[in-house]
GROMACS .gro file of C-alpha atoms in nm:
model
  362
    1UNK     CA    1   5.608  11.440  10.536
    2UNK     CA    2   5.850  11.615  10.302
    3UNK     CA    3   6.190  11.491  10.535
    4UNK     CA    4   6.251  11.855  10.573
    5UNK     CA    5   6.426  11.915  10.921
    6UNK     CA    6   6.220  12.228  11.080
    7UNK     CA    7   6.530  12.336  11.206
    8UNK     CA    8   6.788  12.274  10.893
    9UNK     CA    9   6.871  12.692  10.822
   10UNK     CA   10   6.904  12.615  10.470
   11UNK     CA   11   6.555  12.460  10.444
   12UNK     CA   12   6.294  12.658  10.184
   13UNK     CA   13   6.245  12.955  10.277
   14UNK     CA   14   6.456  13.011  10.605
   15UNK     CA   15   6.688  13.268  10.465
   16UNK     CA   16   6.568  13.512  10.225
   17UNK     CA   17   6.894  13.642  10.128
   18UNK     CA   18   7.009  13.308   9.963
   19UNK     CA   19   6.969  13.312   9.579
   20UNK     CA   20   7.076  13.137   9.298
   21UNK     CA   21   7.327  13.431   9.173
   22UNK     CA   22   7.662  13.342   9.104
   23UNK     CA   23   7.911  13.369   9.366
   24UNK     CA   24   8.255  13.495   9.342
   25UNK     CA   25   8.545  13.361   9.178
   26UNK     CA   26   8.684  13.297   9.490
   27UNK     CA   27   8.366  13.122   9.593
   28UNK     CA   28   8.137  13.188   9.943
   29UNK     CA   29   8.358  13.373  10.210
   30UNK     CA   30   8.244  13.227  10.529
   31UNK     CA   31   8.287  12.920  10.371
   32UNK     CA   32   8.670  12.973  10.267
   33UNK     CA   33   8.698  13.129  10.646
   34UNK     CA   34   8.577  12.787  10.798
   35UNK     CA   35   8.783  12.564  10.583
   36UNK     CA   36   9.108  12.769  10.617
   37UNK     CA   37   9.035  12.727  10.993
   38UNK     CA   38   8.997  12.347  11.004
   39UNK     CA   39   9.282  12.331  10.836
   40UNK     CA   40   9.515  12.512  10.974
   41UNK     CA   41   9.330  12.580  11.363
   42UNK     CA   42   9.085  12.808  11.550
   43UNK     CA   43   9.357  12.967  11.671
   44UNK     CA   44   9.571  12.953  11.366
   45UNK     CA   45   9.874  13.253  11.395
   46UNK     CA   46   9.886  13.259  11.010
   47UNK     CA   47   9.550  13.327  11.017
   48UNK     CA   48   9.531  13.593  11.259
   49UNK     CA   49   9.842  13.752  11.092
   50UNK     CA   50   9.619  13.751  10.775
   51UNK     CA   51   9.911  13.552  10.578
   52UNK     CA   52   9.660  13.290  10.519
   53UNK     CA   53   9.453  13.296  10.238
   54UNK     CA   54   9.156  13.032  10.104
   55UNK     CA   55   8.974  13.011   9.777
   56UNK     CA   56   8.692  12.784   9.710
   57UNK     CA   57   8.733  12.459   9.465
   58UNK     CA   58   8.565  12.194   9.285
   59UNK     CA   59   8.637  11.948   9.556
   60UNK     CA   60   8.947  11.845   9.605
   61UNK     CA   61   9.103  11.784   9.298
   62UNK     CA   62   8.957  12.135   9.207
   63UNK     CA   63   9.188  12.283   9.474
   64UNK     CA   64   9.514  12.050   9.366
   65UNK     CA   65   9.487  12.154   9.029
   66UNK     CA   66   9.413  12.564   9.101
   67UNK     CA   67   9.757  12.459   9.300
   68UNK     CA   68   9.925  12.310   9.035
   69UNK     CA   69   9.800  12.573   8.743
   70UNK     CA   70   9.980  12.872   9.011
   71UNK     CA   71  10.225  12.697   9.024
   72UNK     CA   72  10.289  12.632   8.669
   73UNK     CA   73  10.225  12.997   8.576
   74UNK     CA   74  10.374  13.208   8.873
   75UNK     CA   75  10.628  12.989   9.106
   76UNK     CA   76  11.004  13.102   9.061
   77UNK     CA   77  11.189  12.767   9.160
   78UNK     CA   78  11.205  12.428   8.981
   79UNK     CA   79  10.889  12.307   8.822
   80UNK     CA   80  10.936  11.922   8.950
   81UNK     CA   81  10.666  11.813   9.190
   82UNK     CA   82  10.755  11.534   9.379
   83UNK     CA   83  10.499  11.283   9.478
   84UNK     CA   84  10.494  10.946   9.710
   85UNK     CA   85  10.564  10.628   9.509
   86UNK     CA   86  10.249  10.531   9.540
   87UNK     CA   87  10.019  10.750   9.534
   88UNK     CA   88   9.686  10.890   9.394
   89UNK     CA   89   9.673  10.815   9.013
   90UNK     CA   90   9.519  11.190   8.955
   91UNK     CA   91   9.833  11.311   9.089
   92UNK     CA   92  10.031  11.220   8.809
   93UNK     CA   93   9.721  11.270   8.590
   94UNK     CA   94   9.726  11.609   8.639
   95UNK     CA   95  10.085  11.720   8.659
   96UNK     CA   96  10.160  11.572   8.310
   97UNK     CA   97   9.894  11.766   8.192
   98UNK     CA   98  10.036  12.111   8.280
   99UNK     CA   99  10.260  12.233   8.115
  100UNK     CA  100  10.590  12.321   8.267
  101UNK     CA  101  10.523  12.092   8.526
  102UNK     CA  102  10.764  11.797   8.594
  103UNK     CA  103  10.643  11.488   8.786
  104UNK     CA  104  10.900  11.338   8.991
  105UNK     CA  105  10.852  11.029   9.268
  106UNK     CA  106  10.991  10.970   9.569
  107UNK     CA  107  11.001  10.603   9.755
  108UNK     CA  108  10.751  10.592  10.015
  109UNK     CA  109  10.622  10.269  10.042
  110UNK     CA  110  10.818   9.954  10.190
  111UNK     CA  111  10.614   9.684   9.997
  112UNK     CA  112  10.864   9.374  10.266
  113UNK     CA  113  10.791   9.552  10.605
  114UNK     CA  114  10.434   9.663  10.448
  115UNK     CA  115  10.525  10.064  10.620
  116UNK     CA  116  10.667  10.372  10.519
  117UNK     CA  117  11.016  10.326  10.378
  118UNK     CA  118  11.136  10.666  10.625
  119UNK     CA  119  11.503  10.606  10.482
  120UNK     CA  120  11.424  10.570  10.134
  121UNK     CA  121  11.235  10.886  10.143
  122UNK     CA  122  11.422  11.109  10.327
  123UNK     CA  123  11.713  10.987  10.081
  124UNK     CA  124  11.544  11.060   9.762
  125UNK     CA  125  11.452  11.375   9.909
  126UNK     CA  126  11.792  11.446   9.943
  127UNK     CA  127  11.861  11.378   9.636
  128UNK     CA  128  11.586  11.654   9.483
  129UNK     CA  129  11.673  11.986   9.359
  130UNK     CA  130  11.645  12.244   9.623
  131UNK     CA  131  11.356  12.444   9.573
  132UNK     CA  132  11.119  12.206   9.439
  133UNK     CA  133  10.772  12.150   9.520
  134UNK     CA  134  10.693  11.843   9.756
  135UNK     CA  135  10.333  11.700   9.751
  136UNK     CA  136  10.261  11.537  10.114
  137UNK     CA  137   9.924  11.358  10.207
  138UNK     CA  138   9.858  11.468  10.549
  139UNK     CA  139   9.672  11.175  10.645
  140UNK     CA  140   9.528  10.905  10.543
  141UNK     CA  141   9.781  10.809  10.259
  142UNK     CA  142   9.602  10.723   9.930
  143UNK     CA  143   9.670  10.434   9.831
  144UNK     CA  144   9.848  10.278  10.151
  145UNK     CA  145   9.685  10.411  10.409
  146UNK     CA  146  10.009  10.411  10.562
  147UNK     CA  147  10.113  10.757  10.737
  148UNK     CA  148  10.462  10.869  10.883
  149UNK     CA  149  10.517  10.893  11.256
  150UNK     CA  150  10.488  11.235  11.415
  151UNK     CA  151  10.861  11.166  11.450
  152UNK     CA  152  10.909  11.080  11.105
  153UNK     CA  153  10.732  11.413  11.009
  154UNK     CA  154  10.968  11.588  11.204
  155UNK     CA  155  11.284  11.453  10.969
  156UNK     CA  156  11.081  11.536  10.633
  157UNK     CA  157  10.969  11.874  10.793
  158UNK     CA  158  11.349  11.900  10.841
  159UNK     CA  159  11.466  11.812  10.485
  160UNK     CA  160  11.188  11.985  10.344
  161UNK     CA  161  11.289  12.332  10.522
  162UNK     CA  162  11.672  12.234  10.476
  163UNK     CA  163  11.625  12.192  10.118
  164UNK     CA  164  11.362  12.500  10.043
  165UNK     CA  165  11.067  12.268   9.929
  166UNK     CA  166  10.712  12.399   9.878
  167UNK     CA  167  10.511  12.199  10.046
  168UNK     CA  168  10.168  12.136   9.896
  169UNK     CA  169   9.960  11.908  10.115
  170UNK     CA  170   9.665  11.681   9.989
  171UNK     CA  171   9.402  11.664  10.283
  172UNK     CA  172   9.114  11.470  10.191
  173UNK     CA  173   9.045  11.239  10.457
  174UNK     CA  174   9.054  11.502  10.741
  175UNK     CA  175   8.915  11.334  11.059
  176UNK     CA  176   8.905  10.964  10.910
  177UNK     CA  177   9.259  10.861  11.076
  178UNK     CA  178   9.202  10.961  11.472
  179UNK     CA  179   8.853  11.076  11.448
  180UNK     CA  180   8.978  11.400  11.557
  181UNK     CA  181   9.041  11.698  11.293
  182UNK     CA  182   9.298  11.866  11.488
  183UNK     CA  183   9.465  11.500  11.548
  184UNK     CA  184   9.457  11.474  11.171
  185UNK     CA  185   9.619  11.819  11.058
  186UNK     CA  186   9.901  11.793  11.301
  187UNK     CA  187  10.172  11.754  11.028
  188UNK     CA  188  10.000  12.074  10.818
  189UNK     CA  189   9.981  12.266  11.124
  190UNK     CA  190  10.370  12.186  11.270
  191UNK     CA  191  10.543  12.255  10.930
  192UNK     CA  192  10.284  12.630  10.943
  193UNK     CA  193  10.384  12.700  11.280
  194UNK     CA  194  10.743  12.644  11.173
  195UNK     CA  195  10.771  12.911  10.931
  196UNK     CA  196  10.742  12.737  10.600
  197UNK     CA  197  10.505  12.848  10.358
  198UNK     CA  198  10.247  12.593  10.246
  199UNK     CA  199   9.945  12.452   9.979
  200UNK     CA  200   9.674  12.253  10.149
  201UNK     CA  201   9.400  12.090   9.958
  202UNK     CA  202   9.089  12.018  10.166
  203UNK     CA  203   8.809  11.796  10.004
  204UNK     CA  204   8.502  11.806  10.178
  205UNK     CA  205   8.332  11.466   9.992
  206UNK     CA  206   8.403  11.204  10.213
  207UNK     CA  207   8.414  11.390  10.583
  208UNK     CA  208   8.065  11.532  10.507
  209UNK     CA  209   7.927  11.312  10.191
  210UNK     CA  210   7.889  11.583  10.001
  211UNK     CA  211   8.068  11.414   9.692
  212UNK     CA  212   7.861  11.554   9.393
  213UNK     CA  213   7.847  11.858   9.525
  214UNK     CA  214   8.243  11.919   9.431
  215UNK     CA  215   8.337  12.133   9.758
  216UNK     CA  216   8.660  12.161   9.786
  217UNK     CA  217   8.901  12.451   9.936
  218UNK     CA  218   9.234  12.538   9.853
  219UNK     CA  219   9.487  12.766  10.133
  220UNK     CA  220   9.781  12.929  10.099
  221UNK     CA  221   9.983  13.063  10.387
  222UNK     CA  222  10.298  13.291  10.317
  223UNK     CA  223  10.561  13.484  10.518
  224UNK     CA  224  10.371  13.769  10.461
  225UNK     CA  225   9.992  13.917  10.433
  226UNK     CA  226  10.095  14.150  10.100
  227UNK     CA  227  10.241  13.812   9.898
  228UNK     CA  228   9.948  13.561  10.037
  229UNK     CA  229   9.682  13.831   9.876
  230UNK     CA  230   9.864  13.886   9.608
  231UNK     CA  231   9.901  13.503   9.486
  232UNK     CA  232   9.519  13.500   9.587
  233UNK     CA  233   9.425  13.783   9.335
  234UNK     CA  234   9.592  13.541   9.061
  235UNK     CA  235   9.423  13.215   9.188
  236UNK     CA  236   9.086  13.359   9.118
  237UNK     CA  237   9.231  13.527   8.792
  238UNK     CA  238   9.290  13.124   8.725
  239UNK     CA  239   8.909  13.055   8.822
  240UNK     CA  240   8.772  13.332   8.595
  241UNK     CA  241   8.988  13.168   8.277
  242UNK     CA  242   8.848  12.791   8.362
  243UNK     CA  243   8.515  12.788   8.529
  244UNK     CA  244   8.468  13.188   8.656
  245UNK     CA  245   8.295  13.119   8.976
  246UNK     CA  246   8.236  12.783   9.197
  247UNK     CA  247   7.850  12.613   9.267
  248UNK     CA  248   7.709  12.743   9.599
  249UNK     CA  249   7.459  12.498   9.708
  250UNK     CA  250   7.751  12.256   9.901
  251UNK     CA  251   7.963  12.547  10.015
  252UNK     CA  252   7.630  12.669  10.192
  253UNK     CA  253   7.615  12.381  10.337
  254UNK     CA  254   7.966  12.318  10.457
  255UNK     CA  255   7.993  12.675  10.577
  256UNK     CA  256   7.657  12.622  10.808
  257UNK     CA  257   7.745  12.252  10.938
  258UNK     CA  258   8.129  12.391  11.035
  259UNK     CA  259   8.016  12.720  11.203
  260UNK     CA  260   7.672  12.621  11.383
  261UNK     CA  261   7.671  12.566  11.672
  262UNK     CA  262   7.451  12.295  11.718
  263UNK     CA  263   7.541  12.124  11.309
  264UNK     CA  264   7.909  12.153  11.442
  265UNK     CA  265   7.956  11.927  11.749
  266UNK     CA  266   7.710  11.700  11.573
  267UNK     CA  267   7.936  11.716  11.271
  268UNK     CA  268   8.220  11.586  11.462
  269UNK     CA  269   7.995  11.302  11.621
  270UNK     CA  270   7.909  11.206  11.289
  271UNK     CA  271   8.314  11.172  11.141
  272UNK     CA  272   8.431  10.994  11.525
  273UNK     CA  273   8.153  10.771  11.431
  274UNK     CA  274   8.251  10.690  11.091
  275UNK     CA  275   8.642  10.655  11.172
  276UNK     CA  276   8.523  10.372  11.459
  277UNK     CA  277   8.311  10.192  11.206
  278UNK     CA  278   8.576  10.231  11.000
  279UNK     CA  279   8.837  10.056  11.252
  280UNK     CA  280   8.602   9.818  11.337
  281UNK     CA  281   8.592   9.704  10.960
  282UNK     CA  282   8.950   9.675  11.041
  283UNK     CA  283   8.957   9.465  11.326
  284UNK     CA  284   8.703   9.217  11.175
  285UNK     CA  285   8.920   9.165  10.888
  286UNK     CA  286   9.194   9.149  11.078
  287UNK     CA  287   9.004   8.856  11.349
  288UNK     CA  288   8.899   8.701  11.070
  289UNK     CA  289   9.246   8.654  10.862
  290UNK     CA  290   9.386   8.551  11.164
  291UNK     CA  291   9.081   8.307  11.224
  292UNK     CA  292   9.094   8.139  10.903
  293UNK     CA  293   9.488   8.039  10.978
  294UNK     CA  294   9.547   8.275  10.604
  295UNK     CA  295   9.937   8.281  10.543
  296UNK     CA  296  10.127   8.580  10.624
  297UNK     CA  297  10.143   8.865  10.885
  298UNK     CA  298   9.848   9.091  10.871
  299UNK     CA  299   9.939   9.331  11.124
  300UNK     CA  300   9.910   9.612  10.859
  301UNK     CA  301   9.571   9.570  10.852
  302UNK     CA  302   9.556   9.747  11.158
  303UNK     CA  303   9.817   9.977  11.117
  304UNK     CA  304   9.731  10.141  10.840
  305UNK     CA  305   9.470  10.434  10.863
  306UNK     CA  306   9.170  10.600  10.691
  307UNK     CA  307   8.913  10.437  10.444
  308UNK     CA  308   9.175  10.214  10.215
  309UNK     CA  309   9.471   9.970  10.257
  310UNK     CA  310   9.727   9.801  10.118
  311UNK     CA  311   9.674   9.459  10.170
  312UNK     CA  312  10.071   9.272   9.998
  313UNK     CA  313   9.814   9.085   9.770
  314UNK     CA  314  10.018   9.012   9.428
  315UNK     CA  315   9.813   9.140   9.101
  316UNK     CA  316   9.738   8.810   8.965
  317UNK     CA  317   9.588   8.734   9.348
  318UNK     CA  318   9.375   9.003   9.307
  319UNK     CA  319   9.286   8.908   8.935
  320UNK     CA  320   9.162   8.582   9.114
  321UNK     CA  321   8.942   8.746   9.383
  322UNK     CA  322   8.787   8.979   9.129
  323UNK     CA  323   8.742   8.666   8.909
  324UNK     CA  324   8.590   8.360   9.085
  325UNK     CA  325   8.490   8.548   9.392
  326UNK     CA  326   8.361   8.909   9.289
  327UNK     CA  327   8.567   9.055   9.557
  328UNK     CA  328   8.630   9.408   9.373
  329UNK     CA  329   8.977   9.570   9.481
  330UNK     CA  330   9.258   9.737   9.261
  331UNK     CA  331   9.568   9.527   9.143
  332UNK     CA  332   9.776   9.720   9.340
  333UNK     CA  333   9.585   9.509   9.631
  334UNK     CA  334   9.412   9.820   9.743
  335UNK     CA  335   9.101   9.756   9.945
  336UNK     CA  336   8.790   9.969  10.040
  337UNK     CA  337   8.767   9.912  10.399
  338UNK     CA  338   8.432  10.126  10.397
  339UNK     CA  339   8.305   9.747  10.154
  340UNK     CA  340   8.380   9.544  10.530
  341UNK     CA  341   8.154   9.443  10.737
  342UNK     CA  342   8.190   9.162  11.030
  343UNK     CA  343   7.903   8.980  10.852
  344UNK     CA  344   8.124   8.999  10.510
  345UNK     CA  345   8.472   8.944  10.693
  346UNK     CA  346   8.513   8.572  10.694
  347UNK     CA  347   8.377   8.592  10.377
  348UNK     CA  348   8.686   8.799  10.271
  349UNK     CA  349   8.905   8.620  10.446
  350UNK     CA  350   8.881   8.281  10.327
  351UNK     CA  351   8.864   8.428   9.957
  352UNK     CA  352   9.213   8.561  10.026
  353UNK     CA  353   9.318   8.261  10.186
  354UNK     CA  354   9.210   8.083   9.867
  355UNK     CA  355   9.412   8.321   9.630
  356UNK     CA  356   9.745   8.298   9.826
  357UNK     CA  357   9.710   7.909   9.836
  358UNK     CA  358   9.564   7.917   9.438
  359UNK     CA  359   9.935   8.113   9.358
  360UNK     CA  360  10.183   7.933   9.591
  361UNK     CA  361  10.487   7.943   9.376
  362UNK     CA  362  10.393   8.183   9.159
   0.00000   0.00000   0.00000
């Protein structure tokens, strides 16, 4: 058997019209189309307005840095880009590395209370220069797995509009926090509905395991259909100067698995299944801490949403689990939840237990 699906339309041979030409530089159409429309809804206003545009990436951080190189070349307020403190180390990777761009934090992160520090963040925010841009992770916070209330994201949707941010949101964990992509874009969808132009980033590794395939999507949505297709014409202008046109083989796929009919509800079974596994991981960990009478409140555990976590381990307690019992996490005591199991949990558990007991004092 050659584990060919008989009914997989991209198998060999089941379109003749697919070719290994290059695609555009702004990359397969119906795939931008399907993207922009996860993103932002099926029924998206912006989209049916045509003040919504989409341009293909190299993954995710593909579409963050188109974002960041437009912005760079072509936006009219302050250069600073203000990102969560902490947050994803190619963040500040790639802002330092463009020039005119300033990388500025704001407090997100409560490390007592183990949540989102709301009034640290809206104060900072405050503090910002009106008119700068304001990178948000819709979901799934990277590192912390720790997102703001729907209430909370009412207050920075507030300050944000207040204050004349541009928003540029990072989305790529769609679906991994409810199990629901609509659930999962509500914060990208409320500030678009309210009138505020936006950036999302869409990453398409992890929600369909396509990571070496690099397909990412980057959307703009502007007051207007003349500016969005305008600051499109000069995204792909950045495309042709970097990497003139992106790969086609993943977009293909994407584009059939979000628009088939059948490949789409089975899609969606697919990410609901890997958010539960994903919470059970949780749970286990959770039953398991609590089992093995390990110090402290791990409440987070369960709070916190989408593949990682801040656990409150101290660096030199993670130095110790990596050391004497190869449990591999970063030293900001982020864990992989996707590495948990309920056969590995205990495990885990007591390992922690053993770290927090091995630095008492410390």
């Amino acid at each position: 058997s050659s584990g060919i699906n008989a009914e997989w339309p991209l198998r060999p041979g089941a379109d003749d019209t697919i070719n290994k030409e290059y695609l555009s530089m702004g990359g397969l159409p119906s795939f931008c189309e399907a993207a922009m429309k996860l993103a932002l809804g099926e029924n998206s206003l912006a989209i049916r307005e045509d003040r919504a545009v989409a341009i293909q990436s190299l993954s995710g951080t593909g579409s963050l840095f188109l974002g960041f190189q437009f912005i760079a070349q072509f936006y009219n307020g302050p250069k600073d880009i203000l990102v969560s403190n902490p947050s994803w180390g190619n963040h500040k990777l790639m802002i330092d590395r463009i020039p005119g761009l300033n990388f500025k934090q704001y407090t997100y992160y409560d490390a007592k209370t183990l949540q989102v520090d709301i009034d640290g963040m809206l104060a900072d925010l405050e503090k910002a220069a009106d008119g700068s841009v304001i990178l948000l992770h819709a979901c799934a916070h990277n590192p912390t797995g720790i997102d703001p209330t729907q209430d909370q994201w009412v207050k920075i949707f507030e300050i944000v509009k207040r204050k004349s941010f541009l928003p540029f949101f990072d989305m790529a964990y769609q679906g991994y926090v409810t199990g629901s992509f609509d659930d999962d874009a509500w914060a990208v969808r409320y500030f678009v509905e309210n009138g505020l132009e936006v950036f999302v980033s869409q990453s398409f590794s992890k929600n369909m395991g396509l990571y070496c395939e690099r397909v990412g999507n980057l959307t703009f949505v502007s007051g207007s259909a003349e500016v969005a297709h305008k600051c499109l014409s000069q995204l792909k202008i950045i495309v042709r100067s970097v990497y003139s046109n992106p790969p086609a083989h993943g977009a293909r796929v994407a584009s059939m698995v979000m628009t088939n009919r059948e490949l789409r509800p089975e899609w969606e079974t697919n990410v609901r299944d890997m958010h539960g596994r994903i919470r059970r991981a949780r749970s286990a960990l959770h039953t398991a801490l609590k089992t093995c009478n390990v110090p402290g409140s791990w409440e987070h555990i369960l709070s916190q949403n989408g593949m990682f976590s801040y656990t409150g381990l101290t660096s030199r307690q993670c130095e110790l689990l990596i050391e004497q019992h190869h449990i591999y996490l970063l030293k900001t005591g982020r864990i992989s939840m996707c590495g948990l199991t309920e056969a590995n949990a205990k495990y885990v558990a007591n390992a922690i237990k053993d770290v927090i007991e091995a630095t008492k004092g410390e």
